[in-house]
Amino acid sequence: MDYSAETLYNGTSVYVSGAHRFGTDAMLLSAFCRPRRAERAVDLCSGCGIVALRWHDLGHRGPCLAVEKEPEGTALLELARCKDPELAHILPLCMDLNELPGTGEEHLVAANPPYFTGGRASPSPARAAARHEGGCTLEQVAAAAARLLRDGGRFALCHRPDQLARVCAALAAARLEPKRIAFAKQEPGGAPWLFLLEAQKNRRPGLRFEPDILMADEAGRPSAQLQKIYKEGM
């Protein structure tokens, strides 16, 4: 397996391959909803483990399960753990999330699920699985999160704005109540390209809209807001 290493702001290494990389959406998700230092957390559809590793980089040290059905993604996270003993609290698990048993004990579950339901798939099977729903649908991700969470536990995900209604319906079906949402935009006044949503298990309705997350300033450079997120989280 060909791989390379990227280093997060506080020094945590992330190992990536051609099929298992990470983008801005994963960085925003890991900053938008973070576990407290000792809380139990799960990263679903974890790929190379970026969300779990970013949480670690931001100070999380509680038990953290990273679930990925593609063996190469799990192997990349295993490599990070082998090279850094401080990552022992992160447990990579190569498993289809549909077979994942519920614990009912987790404080936080996050997922960066496949965004696309159809269209032309990538020539790479691993990249196609990461981008297109197949054995990992939005509804299955929500159901897995609900099985894992304790009452009041938080579920966070990112998705495309045109799928917002479907996301809310899937969460409601799993007894996950949307509680706060933020939209990511390239510039002020532009259309959002991503939303980040946090829900809670078995809680009453009440949705809070967070300030927009802007990618660029007026000069087209990475915004001060985005630079702060990459360094400190949200």
Tab-separated table of C-alpha atoms in Angstrom:
chain	number	residue	atom	x	y	z
A	1	MET	CA	0.000	0.000	0.000
A	2	ASP	CA	1.397	3.375	-1.013
A	3	TYR	CA	0.815	6.036	1.627
A	4	SER	CA	2.037	9.390	2.838
A	5	ALA	CA	1.758	11.312	6.093
A	6	GLU	CA	0.127	14.645	6.813
A	7	THR	CA	0.553	16.468	10.112
A	8	LEU	CA	-2.264	18.210	11.970
A	9	TYR	CA	-1.754	21.529	13.762
A	10	ASN	CA	-0.743	20.049	17.145
A	11	GLY	CA	1.541	17.385	15.661
A	12	THR	CA	-0.716	14.352	15.186
A	13	SER	CA	0.156	12.388	12.031
A	14	VAL	CA	-2.530	11.186	9.627
A	15	TYR	CA	-1.604	8.545	7.045
A	16	VAL	CA	-3.395	8.776	3.701
A	17	SER	CA	-3.472	6.893	0.418
A	18	GLY	CA	-4.855	7.625	-3.022
A	19	ALA	CA	-8.198	6.088	-2.054
A	20	HIS	CA	-8.346	7.278	1.565
A	21	ARG	CA	-7.649	10.964	1.946
A	22	PHE	CA	-9.476	13.729	3.785
A	23	GLY	CA	-10.842	17.109	2.847
A	24	THR	CA	-12.187	20.300	4.345
A	25	ASP	CA	-15.524	18.665	5.173
A	26	ALA	CA	-13.876	16.223	7.599
A	27	MET	CA	-11.854	19.007	9.211
A	28	LEU	CA	-14.979	21.109	9.716
A	29	LEU	CA	-16.940	18.168	11.100
A	30	SER	CA	-14.256	17.277	13.648
A	31	ALA	CA	-14.183	20.894	14.820
A	32	PHE	CA	-17.960	21.465	14.804
A	33	CYS	CA	-18.786	18.744	17.329
A	34	ARG	CA	-15.975	17.619	19.620
A	35	PRO	CA	-15.997	15.195	22.545
A	36	ARG	CA	-14.909	16.440	25.932
A	37	ARG	CA	-11.530	15.118	27.006
A	38	ALA	CA	-12.709	11.863	28.641
A	39	GLU	CA	-15.984	11.234	26.809
A	40	ARG	CA	-16.719	8.096	24.801
A	41	ALA	CA	-16.807	8.783	21.057
A	42	VAL	CA	-17.295	6.948	17.758
A	43	ASP	CA	-16.212	7.966	14.253
A	44	LEU	CA	-18.406	6.201	11.651
A	45	CYS	CA	-17.342	5.927	7.994
A	46	SER	CA	-13.926	6.855	9.362
A	47	GLY	CA	-11.786	6.363	6.230
A	48	CYS	CA	-8.182	6.968	7.284
A	49	GLY	CA	-9.391	7.952	10.773
A	50	ILE	CA	-9.161	11.691	10.269
A	51	VAL	CA	-12.033	12.667	12.576
A	52	ALA	CA	-10.801	10.491	15.457
A	53	LEU	CA	-7.233	11.723	14.918
A	54	ARG	CA	-8.328	15.346	14.749
A	55	TRP	CA	-10.245	14.964	17.987
A	56	HIS	CA	-7.055	13.586	19.535
A	57	ASP	CA	-5.094	16.526	18.137
A	58	LEU	CA	-7.600	18.858	19.830
A	59	GLY	CA	-7.223	17.122	23.211
A	60	HIS	CA	-9.589	14.150	23.329
A	61	ARG	CA	-8.248	11.164	25.302
A	62	GLY	CA	-11.373	9.124	26.036
A	63	PRO	CA	-12.254	5.807	24.355
A	64	CYS	CA	-12.764	6.363	20.633
A	65	LEU	CA	-13.956	3.772	18.120
A	66	ALA	CA	-13.210	4.384	14.422
A	67	VAL	CA	-15.443	2.214	12.203
A	68	GLU	CA	-14.538	1.705	8.533
A	69	LYS	CA	-15.524	-1.182	6.260
A	70	GLU	CA	-12.615	-0.761	3.808
A	71	PRO	CA	-9.513	-2.605	5.137
A	72	GLU	CA	-7.087	-0.077	3.648
A	73	GLY	CA	-8.622	2.774	5.619
A	74	THR	CA	-8.411	0.780	8.842
A	75	ALA	CA	-4.796	-0.149	8.062
A	76	LEU	CA	-3.859	3.520	7.703
A	77	LEU	CA	-5.235	4.300	11.157
A	78	GLU	CA	-3.500	1.215	12.592
A	79	LEU	CA	-0.259	2.575	11.151
A	80	ALA	CA	-0.793	5.885	12.939
A	81	ARG	CA	-1.392	4.044	16.214
A	82	CYS	CA	1.735	1.924	15.797
A	83	LYS	CA	3.871	5.011	15.306
A	84	ASP	CA	2.323	7.048	18.141
A	85	PRO	CA	1.650	5.310	21.497
A	86	GLU	CA	-0.533	8.240	22.610
A	87	LEU	CA	-3.175	7.075	20.118
A	88	ALA	CA	-3.850	3.887	22.093
A	89	HIS	CA	-7.264	5.216	23.148
A	90	ILE	CA	-8.405	5.092	19.479
A	91	LEU	CA	-9.573	1.649	18.359
A	92	PRO	CA	-9.815	1.014	14.584
A	93	LEU	CA	-12.570	-1.424	13.660
A	94	CYS	CA	-12.973	-2.832	10.147
A	95	MET	CA	-16.688	-3.618	10.027
A	96	ASP	CA	-19.850	-2.879	8.092
A	97	LEU	CA	-21.705	-0.412	10.310
A	98	ASN	CA	-24.934	-2.338	9.642
A	99	GLU	CA	-23.433	-5.162	11.730
A	100	LEU	CA	-22.193	-2.861	14.486
A	101	PRO	CA	-23.868	-3.736	17.806
A	102	GLY	CA	-25.308	-0.929	19.868
A	103	THR	CA	-23.747	-0.035	23.208
A	104	GLY	CA	-26.146	2.730	24.254
A	105	GLU	CA	-23.214	4.283	26.118
A	106	GLU	CA	-21.523	6.710	23.717
A	107	HIS	CA	-21.495	10.455	24.349
A	108	LEU	CA	-20.765	11.445	20.747
A	109	VAL	CA	-20.976	9.803	17.333
A	110	ALA	CA	-19.841	11.562	14.152
A	111	ALA	CA	-20.088	10.561	10.506
A	112	ASN	CA	-18.904	11.927	7.186
A	113	PRO	CA	-21.170	9.651	5.112
A	114	PRO	CA	-21.226	9.079	1.348
A	115	TYR	CA	-22.965	12.052	-0.282
A	116	PHE	CA	-24.141	10.619	-3.601
A	117	THR	CA	-26.991	8.200	-4.261
A	118	GLY	CA	-26.358	7.699	-7.976
A	119	GLY	CA	-24.386	8.906	-10.965
A	120	ARG	CA	-21.062	7.772	-12.312
A	121	ALA	CA	-18.937	5.960	-9.766
A	122	SER	CA	-15.201	6.416	-9.370
A	123	PRO	CA	-12.950	3.848	-11.161
A	124	SER	CA	-11.484	3.105	-7.733
A	125	PRO	CA	-13.805	0.805	-5.720
A	126	ALA	CA	-12.589	2.312	-2.443
A	127	ARG	CA	-13.214	5.890	-3.590
A	128	ALA	CA	-16.597	4.874	-5.014
A	129	ALA	CA	-17.551	3.362	-1.645
A	130	ALA	CA	-16.495	6.539	0.153
A	131	ARG	CA	-18.493	8.855	-2.132
A	132	HIS	CA	-21.556	6.853	-3.202
A	133	GLU	CA	-24.174	5.165	-1.066
A	134	GLY	CA	-24.201	1.414	-1.423
A	135	GLY	CA	-24.092	-0.699	1.688
A	136	CYS	CA	-23.876	2.499	3.755
A	137	THR	CA	-26.929	4.702	3.304
A	138	LEU	CA	-27.765	7.832	5.256
A	139	GLU	CA	-30.598	5.987	6.983
A	140	GLN	CA	-28.251	3.180	8.032
A	141	VAL	CA	-25.734	5.659	9.409
A	142	ALA	CA	-28.441	7.358	11.491
A	143	ALA	CA	-29.704	4.001	12.790
A	144	ALA	CA	-26.176	2.942	13.790
A	145	ALA	CA	-25.626	6.230	15.619
A	146	ALA	CA	-28.901	5.814	17.508
A	147	ARG	CA	-27.903	2.303	18.618
A	148	LEU	CA	-24.593	3.562	19.942
A	149	LEU	CA	-25.705	6.713	21.757
A	150	ARG	CA	-26.961	7.127	25.299
A	151	ASP	CA	-30.058	9.276	25.870
A	152	GLY	CA	-29.051	12.876	25.201
A	153	GLY	CA	-25.945	11.736	23.333
A	154	ARG	CA	-24.922	13.782	20.305
A	155	PHE	CA	-24.716	12.773	16.666
A	156	ALA	CA	-22.914	15.053	14.204
A	157	LEU	CA	-22.643	14.772	10.453
A	158	CYS	CA	-21.875	16.837	7.388
A	159	HIS	CA	-23.735	16.626	4.099
A	160	ARG	CA	-24.744	18.464	0.933
A	161	PRO	CA	-27.339	21.246	1.370
A	162	ASP	CA	-29.678	19.729	-1.234
A	163	GLN	CA	-30.009	16.691	1.039
A	164	LEU	CA	-31.026	18.632	4.166
A	165	ALA	CA	-34.689	17.548	4.133
A	166	ARG	CA	-33.711	13.901	3.699
A	167	VAL	CA	-31.144	14.144	6.485
A	168	CYS	CA	-33.702	15.584	8.912
A	169	ALA	CA	-36.204	12.862	7.995
A	170	ALA	CA	-33.606	10.115	8.546
A	171	LEU	CA	-32.629	11.576	11.911
A	172	ALA	CA	-36.244	11.839	13.036
A	173	ALA	CA	-36.843	8.197	12.103
A	174	ALA	CA	-33.898	7.238	14.344
A	175	ARG	CA	-35.107	9.427	17.273
A	176	LEU	CA	-32.257	11.885	16.734
A	177	GLU	CA	-33.501	15.443	17.139
A	178	PRO	CA	-31.627	18.170	15.195
A	179	LYS	CA	-30.351	20.758	17.686
A	180	ARG	CA	-27.891	23.002	15.829
A	181	ILE	CA	-26.770	23.591	12.263
A	182	ALA	CA	-24.120	25.614	10.430
A	183	PHE	CA	-23.644	26.234	6.707
A	184	ALA	CA	-20.238	26.423	5.038
A	185	LYS	CA	-19.902	28.967	2.220
A	186	GLN	CA	-17.060	30.000	-0.035
A	187	GLU	CA	-17.801	33.698	0.562
A	188	PRO	CA	-20.425	35.946	2.202
A	189	GLY	CA	-23.694	35.897	0.294
A	190	GLY	CA	-22.777	32.754	-1.603
A	191	ALA	CA	-24.751	29.529	-1.659
A	192	PRO	CA	-23.645	26.957	0.929
A	193	TRP	CA	-21.698	23.943	-0.316
A	194	LEU	CA	-21.932	21.981	2.955
A	195	PHE	CA	-23.905	21.900	6.163
A	196	LEU	CA	-22.910	20.572	9.583
A	197	LEU	CA	-25.657	19.300	11.852
A	198	GLU	CA	-25.713	18.119	15.459
A	199	ALA	CA	-28.629	16.059	16.783
A	200	GLN	CA	-29.387	14.562	20.194
A	201	LYS	CA	-30.987	11.239	20.998
A	202	ASN	CA	-34.524	11.348	22.450
A	203	ARG	CA	-34.633	15.108	22.974
A	204	ARG	CA	-37.336	17.696	22.329
A	205	PRO	CA	-37.375	19.834	19.158
A	206	GLY	CA	-35.389	23.065	19.102
A	207	LEU	CA	-32.933	23.912	16.329
A	208	ARG	CA	-30.278	26.634	16.658
A	209	PHE	CA	-28.652	28.179	13.584
A	210	GLU	CA	-24.942	28.831	14.036
A	211	PRO	CA	-23.057	31.567	12.137
A	212	ASP	CA	-22.006	30.668	8.600
A	213	ILE	CA	-18.524	29.240	8.153
A	214	LEU	CA	-16.716	31.229	5.455
A	215	MET	CA	-13.918	29.613	3.485
A	216	ALA	CA	-12.370	32.744	1.967
A	217	ASP	CA	-12.036	36.458	2.676
A	218	GLU	CA	-12.720	39.246	0.184
A	219	ALA	CA	-9.291	38.752	-1.372
A	220	GLY	CA	-9.912	35.060	-1.950
A	221	ARG	CA	-7.475	33.954	0.742
A	222	PRO	CA	-8.383	31.404	3.458
A	223	SER	CA	-10.537	33.307	5.918
A	224	ALA	CA	-9.382	34.099	9.443
A	225	GLN	CA	-12.349	32.035	10.638
A	226	LEU	CA	-11.193	28.982	8.675
A	227	GLN	CA	-7.585	29.368	9.851
A	228	LYS	CA	-8.768	29.514	13.463
A	229	ILE	CA	-10.891	26.364	12.962
A	230	TYR	CA	-7.888	24.484	11.569
A	231	LYS	CA	-5.809	25.486	14.583
A	232	GLU	CA	-8.238	25.401	17.507
A	233	GLY	CA	-11.541	23.902	16.380
A	234	MET	CA	-14.844	25.721	16.840
